[in-house]
Short mmCIF file of C-alpha atoms in Angstrom, two decimals:
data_model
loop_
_atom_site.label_atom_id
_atom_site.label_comp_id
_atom_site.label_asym_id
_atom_site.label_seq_id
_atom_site.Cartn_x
_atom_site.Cartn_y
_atom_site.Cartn_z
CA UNK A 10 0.00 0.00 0.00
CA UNK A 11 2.04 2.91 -0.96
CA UNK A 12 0.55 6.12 -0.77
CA UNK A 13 2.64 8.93 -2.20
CA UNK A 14 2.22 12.60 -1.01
CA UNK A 15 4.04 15.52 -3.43
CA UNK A 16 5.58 18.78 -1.55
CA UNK A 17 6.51 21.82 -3.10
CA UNK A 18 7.63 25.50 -2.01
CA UNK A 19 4.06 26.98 -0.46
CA UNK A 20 2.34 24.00 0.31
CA UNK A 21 0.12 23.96 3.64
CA UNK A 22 1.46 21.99 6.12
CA UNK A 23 -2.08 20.47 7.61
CA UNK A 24 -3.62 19.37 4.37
CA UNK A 25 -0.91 17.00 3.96
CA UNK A 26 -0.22 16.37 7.60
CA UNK A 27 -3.49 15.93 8.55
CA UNK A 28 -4.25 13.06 6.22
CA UNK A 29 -0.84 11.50 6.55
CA UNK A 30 -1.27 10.79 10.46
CA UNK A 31 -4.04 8.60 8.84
CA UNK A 32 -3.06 6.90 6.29
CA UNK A 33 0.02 6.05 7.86
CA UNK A 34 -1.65 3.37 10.24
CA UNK A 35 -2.83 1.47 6.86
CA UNK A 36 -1.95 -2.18 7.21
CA UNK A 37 1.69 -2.51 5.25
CA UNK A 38 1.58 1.26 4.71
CA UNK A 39 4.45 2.92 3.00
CA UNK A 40 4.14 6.57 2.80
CA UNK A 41 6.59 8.52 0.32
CA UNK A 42 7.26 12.58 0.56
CA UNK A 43 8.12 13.32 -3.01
CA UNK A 44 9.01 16.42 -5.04
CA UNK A 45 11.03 18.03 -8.06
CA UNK A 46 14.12 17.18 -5.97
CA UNK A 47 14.44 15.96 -2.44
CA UNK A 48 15.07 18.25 0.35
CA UNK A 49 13.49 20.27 2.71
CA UNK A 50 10.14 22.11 0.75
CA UNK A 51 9.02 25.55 3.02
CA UNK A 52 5.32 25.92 3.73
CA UNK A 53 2.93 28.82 2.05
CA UNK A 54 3.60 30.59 5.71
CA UNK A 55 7.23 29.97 5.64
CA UNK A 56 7.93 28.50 9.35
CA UNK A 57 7.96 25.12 8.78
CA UNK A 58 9.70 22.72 6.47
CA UNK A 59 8.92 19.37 5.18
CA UNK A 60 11.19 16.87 4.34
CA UNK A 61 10.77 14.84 0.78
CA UNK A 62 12.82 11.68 0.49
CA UNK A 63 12.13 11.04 -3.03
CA UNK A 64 12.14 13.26 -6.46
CA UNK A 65 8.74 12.79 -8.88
CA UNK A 66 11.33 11.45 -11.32
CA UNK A 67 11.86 8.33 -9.05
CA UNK A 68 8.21 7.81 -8.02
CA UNK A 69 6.22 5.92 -11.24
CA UNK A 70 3.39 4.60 -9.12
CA UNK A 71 1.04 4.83 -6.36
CA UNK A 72 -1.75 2.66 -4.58
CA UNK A 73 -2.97 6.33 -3.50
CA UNK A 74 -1.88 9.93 -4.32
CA UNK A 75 -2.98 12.74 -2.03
CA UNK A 76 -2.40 15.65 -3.31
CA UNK A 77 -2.34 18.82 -1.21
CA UNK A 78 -3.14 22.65 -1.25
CA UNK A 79 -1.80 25.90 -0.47
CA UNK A 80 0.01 29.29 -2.65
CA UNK A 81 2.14 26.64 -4.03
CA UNK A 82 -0.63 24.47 -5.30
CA UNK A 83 -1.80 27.83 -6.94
CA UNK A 84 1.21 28.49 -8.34
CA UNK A 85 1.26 25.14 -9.21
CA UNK A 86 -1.34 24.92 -11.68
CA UNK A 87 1.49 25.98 -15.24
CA UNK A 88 4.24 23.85 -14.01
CA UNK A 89 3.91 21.13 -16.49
CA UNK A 90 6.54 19.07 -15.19
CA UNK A 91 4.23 18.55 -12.38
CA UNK A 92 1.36 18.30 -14.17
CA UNK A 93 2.55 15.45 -16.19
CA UNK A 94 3.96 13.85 -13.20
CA UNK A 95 0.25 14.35 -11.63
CA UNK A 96 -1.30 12.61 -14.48
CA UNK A 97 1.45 9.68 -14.78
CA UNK A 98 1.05 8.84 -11.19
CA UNK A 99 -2.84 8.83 -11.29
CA UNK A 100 -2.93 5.92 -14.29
CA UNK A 101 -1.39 3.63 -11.44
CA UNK A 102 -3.42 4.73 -8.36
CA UNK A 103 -6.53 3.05 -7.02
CA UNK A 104 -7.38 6.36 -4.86
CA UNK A 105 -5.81 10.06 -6.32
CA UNK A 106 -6.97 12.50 -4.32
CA UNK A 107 -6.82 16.22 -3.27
CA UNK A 108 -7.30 18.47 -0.36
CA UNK A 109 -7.91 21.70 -0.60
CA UNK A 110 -6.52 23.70 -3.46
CA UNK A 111 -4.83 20.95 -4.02
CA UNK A 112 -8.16 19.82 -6.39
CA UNK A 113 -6.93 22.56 -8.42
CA UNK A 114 -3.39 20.72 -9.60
CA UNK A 115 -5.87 17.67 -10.34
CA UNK A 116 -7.97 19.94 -12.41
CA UNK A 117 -5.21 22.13 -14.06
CA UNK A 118 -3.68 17.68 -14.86
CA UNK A 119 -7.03 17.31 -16.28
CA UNK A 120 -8.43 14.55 -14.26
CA UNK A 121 -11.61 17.09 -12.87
CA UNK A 122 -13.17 17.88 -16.26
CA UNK A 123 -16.76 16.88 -15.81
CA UNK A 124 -16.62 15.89 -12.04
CA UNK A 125 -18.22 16.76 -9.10
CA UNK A 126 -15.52 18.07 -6.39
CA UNK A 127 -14.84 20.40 -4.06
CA UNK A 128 -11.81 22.73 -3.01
CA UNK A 129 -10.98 25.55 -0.50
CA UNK A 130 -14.05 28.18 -0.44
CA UNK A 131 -11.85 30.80 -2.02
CA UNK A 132 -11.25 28.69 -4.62
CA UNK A 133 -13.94 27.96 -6.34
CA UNK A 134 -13.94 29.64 -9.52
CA UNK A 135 -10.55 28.36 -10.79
CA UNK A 136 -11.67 24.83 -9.72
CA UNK A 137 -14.63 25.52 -11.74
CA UNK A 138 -12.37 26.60 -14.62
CA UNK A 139 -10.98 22.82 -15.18
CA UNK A 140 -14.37 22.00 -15.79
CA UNK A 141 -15.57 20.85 -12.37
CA UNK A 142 -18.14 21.15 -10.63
CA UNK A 143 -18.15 22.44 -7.27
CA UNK A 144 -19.94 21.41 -4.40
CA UNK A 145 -19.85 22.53 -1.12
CA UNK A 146 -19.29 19.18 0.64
CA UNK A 147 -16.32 18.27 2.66
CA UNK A 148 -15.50 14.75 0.79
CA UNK A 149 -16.52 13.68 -2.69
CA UNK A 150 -16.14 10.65 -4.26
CA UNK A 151 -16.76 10.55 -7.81
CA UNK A 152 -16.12 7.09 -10.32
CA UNK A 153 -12.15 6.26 -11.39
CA UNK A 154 -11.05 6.66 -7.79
CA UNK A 155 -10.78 10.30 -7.47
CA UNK A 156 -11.63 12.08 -4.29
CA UNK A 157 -11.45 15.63 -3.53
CA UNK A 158 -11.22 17.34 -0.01
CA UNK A 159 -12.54 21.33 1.35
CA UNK A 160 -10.08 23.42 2.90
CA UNK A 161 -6.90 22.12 4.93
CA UNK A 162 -8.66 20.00 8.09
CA UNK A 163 -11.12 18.65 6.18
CA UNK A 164 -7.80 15.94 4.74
CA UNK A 165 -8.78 14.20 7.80
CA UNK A 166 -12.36 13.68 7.54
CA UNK A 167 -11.08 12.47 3.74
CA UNK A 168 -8.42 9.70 5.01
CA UNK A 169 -10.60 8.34 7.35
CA UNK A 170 -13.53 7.66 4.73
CA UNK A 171 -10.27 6.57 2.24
CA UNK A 172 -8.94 3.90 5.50
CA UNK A 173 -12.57 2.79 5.37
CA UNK A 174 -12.27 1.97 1.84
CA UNK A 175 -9.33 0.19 1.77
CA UNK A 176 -8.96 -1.46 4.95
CA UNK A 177 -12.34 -1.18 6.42
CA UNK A 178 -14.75 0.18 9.27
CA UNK A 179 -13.24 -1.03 12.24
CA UNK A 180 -9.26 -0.12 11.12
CA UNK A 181 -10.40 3.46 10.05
CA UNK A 182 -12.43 4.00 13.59
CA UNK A 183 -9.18 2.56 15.16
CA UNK A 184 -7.03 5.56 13.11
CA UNK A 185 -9.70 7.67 14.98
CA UNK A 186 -9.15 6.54 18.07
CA UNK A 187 -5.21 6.69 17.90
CA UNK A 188 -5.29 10.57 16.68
CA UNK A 189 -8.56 11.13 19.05
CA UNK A 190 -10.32 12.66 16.68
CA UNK A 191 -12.74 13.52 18.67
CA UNK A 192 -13.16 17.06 17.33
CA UNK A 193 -14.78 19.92 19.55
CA UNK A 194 -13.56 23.16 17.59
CA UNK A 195 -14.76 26.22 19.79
CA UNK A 196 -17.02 27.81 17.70
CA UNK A 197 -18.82 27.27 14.75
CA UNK A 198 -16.95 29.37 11.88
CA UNK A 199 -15.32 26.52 10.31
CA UNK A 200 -17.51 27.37 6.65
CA UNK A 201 -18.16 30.06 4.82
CA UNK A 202 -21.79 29.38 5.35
CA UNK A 203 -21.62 29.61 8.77
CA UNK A 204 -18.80 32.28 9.20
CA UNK A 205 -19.61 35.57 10.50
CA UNK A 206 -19.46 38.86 8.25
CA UNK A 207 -16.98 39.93 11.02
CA UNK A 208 -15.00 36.84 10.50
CA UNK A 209 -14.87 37.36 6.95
CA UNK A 210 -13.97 40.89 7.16
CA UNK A 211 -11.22 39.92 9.50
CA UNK A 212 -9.87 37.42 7.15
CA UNK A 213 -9.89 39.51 4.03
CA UNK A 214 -8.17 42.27 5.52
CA UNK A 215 -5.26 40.33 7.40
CA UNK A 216 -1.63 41.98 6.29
CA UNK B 4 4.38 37.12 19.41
CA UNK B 5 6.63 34.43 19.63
CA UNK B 6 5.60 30.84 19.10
CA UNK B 7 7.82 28.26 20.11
CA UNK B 8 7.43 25.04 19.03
CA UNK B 9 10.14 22.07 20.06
CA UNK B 10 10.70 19.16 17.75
CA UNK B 11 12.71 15.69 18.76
CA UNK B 12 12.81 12.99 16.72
CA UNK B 13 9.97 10.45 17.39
CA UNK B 14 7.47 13.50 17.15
CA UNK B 15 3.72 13.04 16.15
CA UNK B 16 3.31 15.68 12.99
CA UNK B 17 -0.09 16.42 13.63
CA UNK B 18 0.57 17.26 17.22
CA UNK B 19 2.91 20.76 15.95
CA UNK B 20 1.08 21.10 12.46
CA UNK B 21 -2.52 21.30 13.87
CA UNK B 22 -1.95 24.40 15.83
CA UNK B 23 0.40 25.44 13.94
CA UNK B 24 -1.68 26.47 11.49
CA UNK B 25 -3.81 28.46 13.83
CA UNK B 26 -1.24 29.72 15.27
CA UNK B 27 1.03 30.97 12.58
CA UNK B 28 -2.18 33.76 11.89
CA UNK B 29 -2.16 35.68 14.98
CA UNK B 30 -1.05 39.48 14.57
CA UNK B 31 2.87 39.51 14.26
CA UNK B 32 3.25 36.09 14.81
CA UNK B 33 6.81 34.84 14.73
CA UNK B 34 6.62 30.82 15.20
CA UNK B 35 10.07 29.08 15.46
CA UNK B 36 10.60 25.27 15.42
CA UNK B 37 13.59 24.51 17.85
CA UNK B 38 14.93 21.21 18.75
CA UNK B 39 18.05 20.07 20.29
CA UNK B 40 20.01 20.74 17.12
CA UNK B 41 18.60 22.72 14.42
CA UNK B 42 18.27 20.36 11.28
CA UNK B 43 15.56 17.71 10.01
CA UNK B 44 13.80 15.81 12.62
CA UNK B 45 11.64 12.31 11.73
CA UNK B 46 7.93 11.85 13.02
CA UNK B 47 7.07 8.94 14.76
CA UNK B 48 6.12 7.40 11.82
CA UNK B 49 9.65 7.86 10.29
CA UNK B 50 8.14 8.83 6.88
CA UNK B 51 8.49 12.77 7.94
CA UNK B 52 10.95 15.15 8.54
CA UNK B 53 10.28 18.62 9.65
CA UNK B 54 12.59 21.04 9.99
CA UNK B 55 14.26 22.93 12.97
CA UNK B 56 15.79 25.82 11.76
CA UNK B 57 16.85 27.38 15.86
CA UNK B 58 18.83 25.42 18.38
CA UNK B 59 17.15 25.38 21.95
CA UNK B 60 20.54 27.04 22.83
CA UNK B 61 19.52 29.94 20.94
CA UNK B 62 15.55 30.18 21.99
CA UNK B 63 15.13 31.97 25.43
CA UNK B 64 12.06 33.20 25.35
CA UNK B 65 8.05 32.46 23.89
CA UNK B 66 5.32 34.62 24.26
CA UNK B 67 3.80 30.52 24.07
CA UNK B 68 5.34 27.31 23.88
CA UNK B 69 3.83 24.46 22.38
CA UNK B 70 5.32 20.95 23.15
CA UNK B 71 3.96 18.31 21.11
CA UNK B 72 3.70 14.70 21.81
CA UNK B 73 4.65 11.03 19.77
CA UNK B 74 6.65 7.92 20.90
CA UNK B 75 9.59 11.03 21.17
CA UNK B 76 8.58 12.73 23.88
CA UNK B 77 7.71 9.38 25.93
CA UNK B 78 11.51 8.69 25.67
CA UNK B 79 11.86 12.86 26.29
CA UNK B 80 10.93 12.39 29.73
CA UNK B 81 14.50 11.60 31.23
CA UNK B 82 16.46 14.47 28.59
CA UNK B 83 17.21 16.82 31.02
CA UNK B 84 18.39 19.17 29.29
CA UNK B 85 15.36 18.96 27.20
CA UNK B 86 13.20 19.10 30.05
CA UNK B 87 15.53 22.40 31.87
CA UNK B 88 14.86 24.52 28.56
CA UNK B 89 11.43 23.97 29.06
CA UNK B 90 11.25 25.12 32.46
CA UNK B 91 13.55 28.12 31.44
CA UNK B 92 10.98 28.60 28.33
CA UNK B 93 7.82 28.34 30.47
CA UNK B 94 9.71 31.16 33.21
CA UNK B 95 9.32 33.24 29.72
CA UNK B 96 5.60 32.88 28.53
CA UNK B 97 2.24 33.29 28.86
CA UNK B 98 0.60 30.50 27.84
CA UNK B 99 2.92 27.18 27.79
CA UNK B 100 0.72 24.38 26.42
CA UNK B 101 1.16 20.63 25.24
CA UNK B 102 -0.81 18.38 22.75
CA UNK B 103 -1.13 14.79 22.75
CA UNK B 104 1.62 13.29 25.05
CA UNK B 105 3.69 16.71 24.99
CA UNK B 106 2.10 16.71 28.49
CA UNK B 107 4.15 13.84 29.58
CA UNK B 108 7.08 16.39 29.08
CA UNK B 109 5.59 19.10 30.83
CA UNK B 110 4.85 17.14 33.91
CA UNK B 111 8.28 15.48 33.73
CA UNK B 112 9.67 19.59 33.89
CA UNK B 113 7.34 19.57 37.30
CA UNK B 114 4.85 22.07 35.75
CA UNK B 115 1.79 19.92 36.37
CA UNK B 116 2.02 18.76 40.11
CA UNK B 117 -0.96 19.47 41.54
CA UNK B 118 -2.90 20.86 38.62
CA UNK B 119 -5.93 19.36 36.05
CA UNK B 120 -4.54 18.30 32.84
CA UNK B 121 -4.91 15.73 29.84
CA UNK B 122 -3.17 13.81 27.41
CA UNK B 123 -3.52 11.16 24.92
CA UNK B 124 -6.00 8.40 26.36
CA UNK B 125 -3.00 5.77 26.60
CA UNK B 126 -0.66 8.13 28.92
CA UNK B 127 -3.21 8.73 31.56
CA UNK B 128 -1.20 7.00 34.31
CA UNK B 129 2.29 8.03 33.01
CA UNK B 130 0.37 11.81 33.57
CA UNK B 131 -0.19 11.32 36.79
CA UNK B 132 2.77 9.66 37.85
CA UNK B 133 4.00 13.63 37.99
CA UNK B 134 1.30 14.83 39.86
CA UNK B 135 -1.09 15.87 37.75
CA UNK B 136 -4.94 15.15 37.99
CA UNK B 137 -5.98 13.36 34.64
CA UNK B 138 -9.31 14.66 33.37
CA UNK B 139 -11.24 13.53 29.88
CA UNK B 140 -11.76 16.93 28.15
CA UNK B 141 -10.40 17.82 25.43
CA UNK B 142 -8.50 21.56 25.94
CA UNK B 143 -7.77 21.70 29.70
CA UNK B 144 -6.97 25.61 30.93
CA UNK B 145 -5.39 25.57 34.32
CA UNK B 146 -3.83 28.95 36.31
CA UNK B 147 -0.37 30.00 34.85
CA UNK B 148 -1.42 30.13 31.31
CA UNK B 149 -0.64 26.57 30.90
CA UNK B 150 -3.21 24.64 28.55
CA UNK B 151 -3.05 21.24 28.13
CA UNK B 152 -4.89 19.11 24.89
CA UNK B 153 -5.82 15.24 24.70
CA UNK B 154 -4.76 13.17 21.95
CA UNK B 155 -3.14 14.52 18.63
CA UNK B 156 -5.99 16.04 16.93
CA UNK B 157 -7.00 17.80 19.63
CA UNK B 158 -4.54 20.50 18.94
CA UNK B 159 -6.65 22.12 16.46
CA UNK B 160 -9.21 22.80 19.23
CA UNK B 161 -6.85 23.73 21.70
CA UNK B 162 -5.04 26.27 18.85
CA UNK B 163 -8.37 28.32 18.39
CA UNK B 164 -9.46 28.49 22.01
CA UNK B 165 -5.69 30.13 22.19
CA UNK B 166 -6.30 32.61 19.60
CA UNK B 167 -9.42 33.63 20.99
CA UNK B 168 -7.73 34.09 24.24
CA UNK B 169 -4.51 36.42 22.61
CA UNK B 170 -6.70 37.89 19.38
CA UNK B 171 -10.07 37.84 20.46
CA UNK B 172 -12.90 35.93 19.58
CA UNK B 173 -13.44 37.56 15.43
CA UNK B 174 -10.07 36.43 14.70
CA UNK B 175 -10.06 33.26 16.16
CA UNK B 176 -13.12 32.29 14.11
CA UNK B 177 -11.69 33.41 11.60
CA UNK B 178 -9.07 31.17 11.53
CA UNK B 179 -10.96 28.62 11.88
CA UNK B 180 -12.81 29.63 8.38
CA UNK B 181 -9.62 29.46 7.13
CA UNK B 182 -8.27 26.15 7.65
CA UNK B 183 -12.07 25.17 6.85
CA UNK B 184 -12.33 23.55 9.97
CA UNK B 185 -16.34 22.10 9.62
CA UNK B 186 -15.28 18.88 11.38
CA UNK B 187 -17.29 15.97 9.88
CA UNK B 188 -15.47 12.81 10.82
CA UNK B 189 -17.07 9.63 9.19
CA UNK B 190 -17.60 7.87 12.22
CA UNK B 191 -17.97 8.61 16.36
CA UNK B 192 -14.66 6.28 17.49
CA UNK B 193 -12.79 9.82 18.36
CA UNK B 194 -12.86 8.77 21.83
CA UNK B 195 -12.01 6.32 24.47
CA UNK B 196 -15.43 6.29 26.23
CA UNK B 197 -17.12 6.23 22.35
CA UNK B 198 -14.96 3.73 20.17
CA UNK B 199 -15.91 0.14 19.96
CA UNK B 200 -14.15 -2.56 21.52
CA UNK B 201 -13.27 -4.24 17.82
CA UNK B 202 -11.92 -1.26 17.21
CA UNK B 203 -9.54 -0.85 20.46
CA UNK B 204 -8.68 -4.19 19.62
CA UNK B 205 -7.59 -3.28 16.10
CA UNK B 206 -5.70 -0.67 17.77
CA UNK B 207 -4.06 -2.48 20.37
CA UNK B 208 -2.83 -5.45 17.39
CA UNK B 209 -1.52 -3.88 14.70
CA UNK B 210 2.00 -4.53 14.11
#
């Protein structure tokens, strides 16, 4: 079960993170960091770096991609070399997958045209422009294995229905368990349809 | 405002990434992975690395520290020096606060004798083998600005009850908008008192 997770420069930490603490508890689970070149990739806030072991050149198949978000995923979207890689790497997957604006590398690779999916709330219209369509859930499944995530947490809620999938109810309520995922956020902001106007306004006008 | 975050080889990822990237939003913040030696440090898992890029040598002071947990900071509990720059961080700060089995680190510094605290639900009696009074909730506030979280996830909720505390309640909600953070787990095993006992036995067998 090998289950291959690309950095680059700008990617957020928690969509890939998140997922990973999952996934990782798969029975015979071998997770892979990969990028352009191996090394140390900065996040889109710049504090923290993540380690990939491999380069895309050396990775030619996956039982599951998982794609993640962030500026760099934005960026992301011209660099053909990792488009191409994208696409390569999804004819040998069971599962490719996305979280958050990470959708928008599968859609910019082609794989969204047509398909339901879902993204970040702020990025809906350029998921929209691969020919997606969005919807406003936090996981979708859609046929040929390809699952999309919402913004940054919501990878968890994602590798817990994909550990269902693959290895079945019990191991993926066991994952829960281990990370205590238990969740009790403070408030109740974490959509756009729920967020205040005051929230918004906060958010928008951050320096 | 100065975050500190300590990593040690053997950490759990989603213990620092969670909060993290609440964290890494508040006004000014400045959030600095230190560890024993600044360079690349592997998760628990071993299929991670994150990145130290300050020596604790060199870190002196946090406006909050934020110790995370993983099969690492089990073994941290007899690093003295380890557990010294955490006292000399915690003389520092406001708010000094663990995730997951991060606790087991503060209560090995002696910060929790006597006080209400939590931890992942396997380290209950390791937490109060340093004094500390074990209770089930999930973000545990105590006097002295210490705050301590249950297992791994649980960081996330502990992260935006923080914010609210040092930005107010707007901003913390709006991070929480940001990171999308709708919680919508696939199943109710997120606890000790709610998982199955199939699946605590999944738990306790894997390999």
């Amino acid at each position: 079960m090998r289950i291959v997770i690309p950095l680059f420069d700008g990617v957020t930490a928690l969509d890939a993170v998140g997922p990973y603490e999952v996934l990782r508890m798969l029975p015979e689970a071998e997770v892979v960091f990969a990028a352009a070149a191996p090394g140390t990739h900065r996040d889109g806030a710049g504090a923290l770096g993540l380690l990939a072991t491999a380069s895309f050149r050396d990775v030619t198949a996956a039982d599951v991609l998982l794609v993640p978000g962030g500026p760099g995923a934005r960026r992301g979207v011209t660099d053909e070399p990792l488009l191409d890689w994208i696409r390569r790497l999804h004819a040998t997957t069971t599962w490719t997958t996305s979280v958050c604006t990470g959708s928008l590398l599968l859609g910019a690779a082609g794989l969204l045209d047509g398909l339901t999916a879902t993204t970040h709330w702020s990025a809906v219209d350029l998921l929209e422009s691969y020919g997606a369509r969005y919807t406003a859930r936090r996981v979708v499944e859609q046929p040929g294995g390809i699952i999309t995530a919402a913004g940054v947490s919501s990878g968890i809620d994602m590798a817990l229905r994909l550990a269902e999938l693959i290895a079945g109810r019990v191991a993926a309520e066991a994952f829960q368990l281990a990370i205590e995922y238990d969740p009790q956020p403070p408030f109740d902001s974490g959509s756009y349809a729920k967020a205040s106007d005051e929230a918004k306004a906060y958010l928008a006008n951050r320096p």
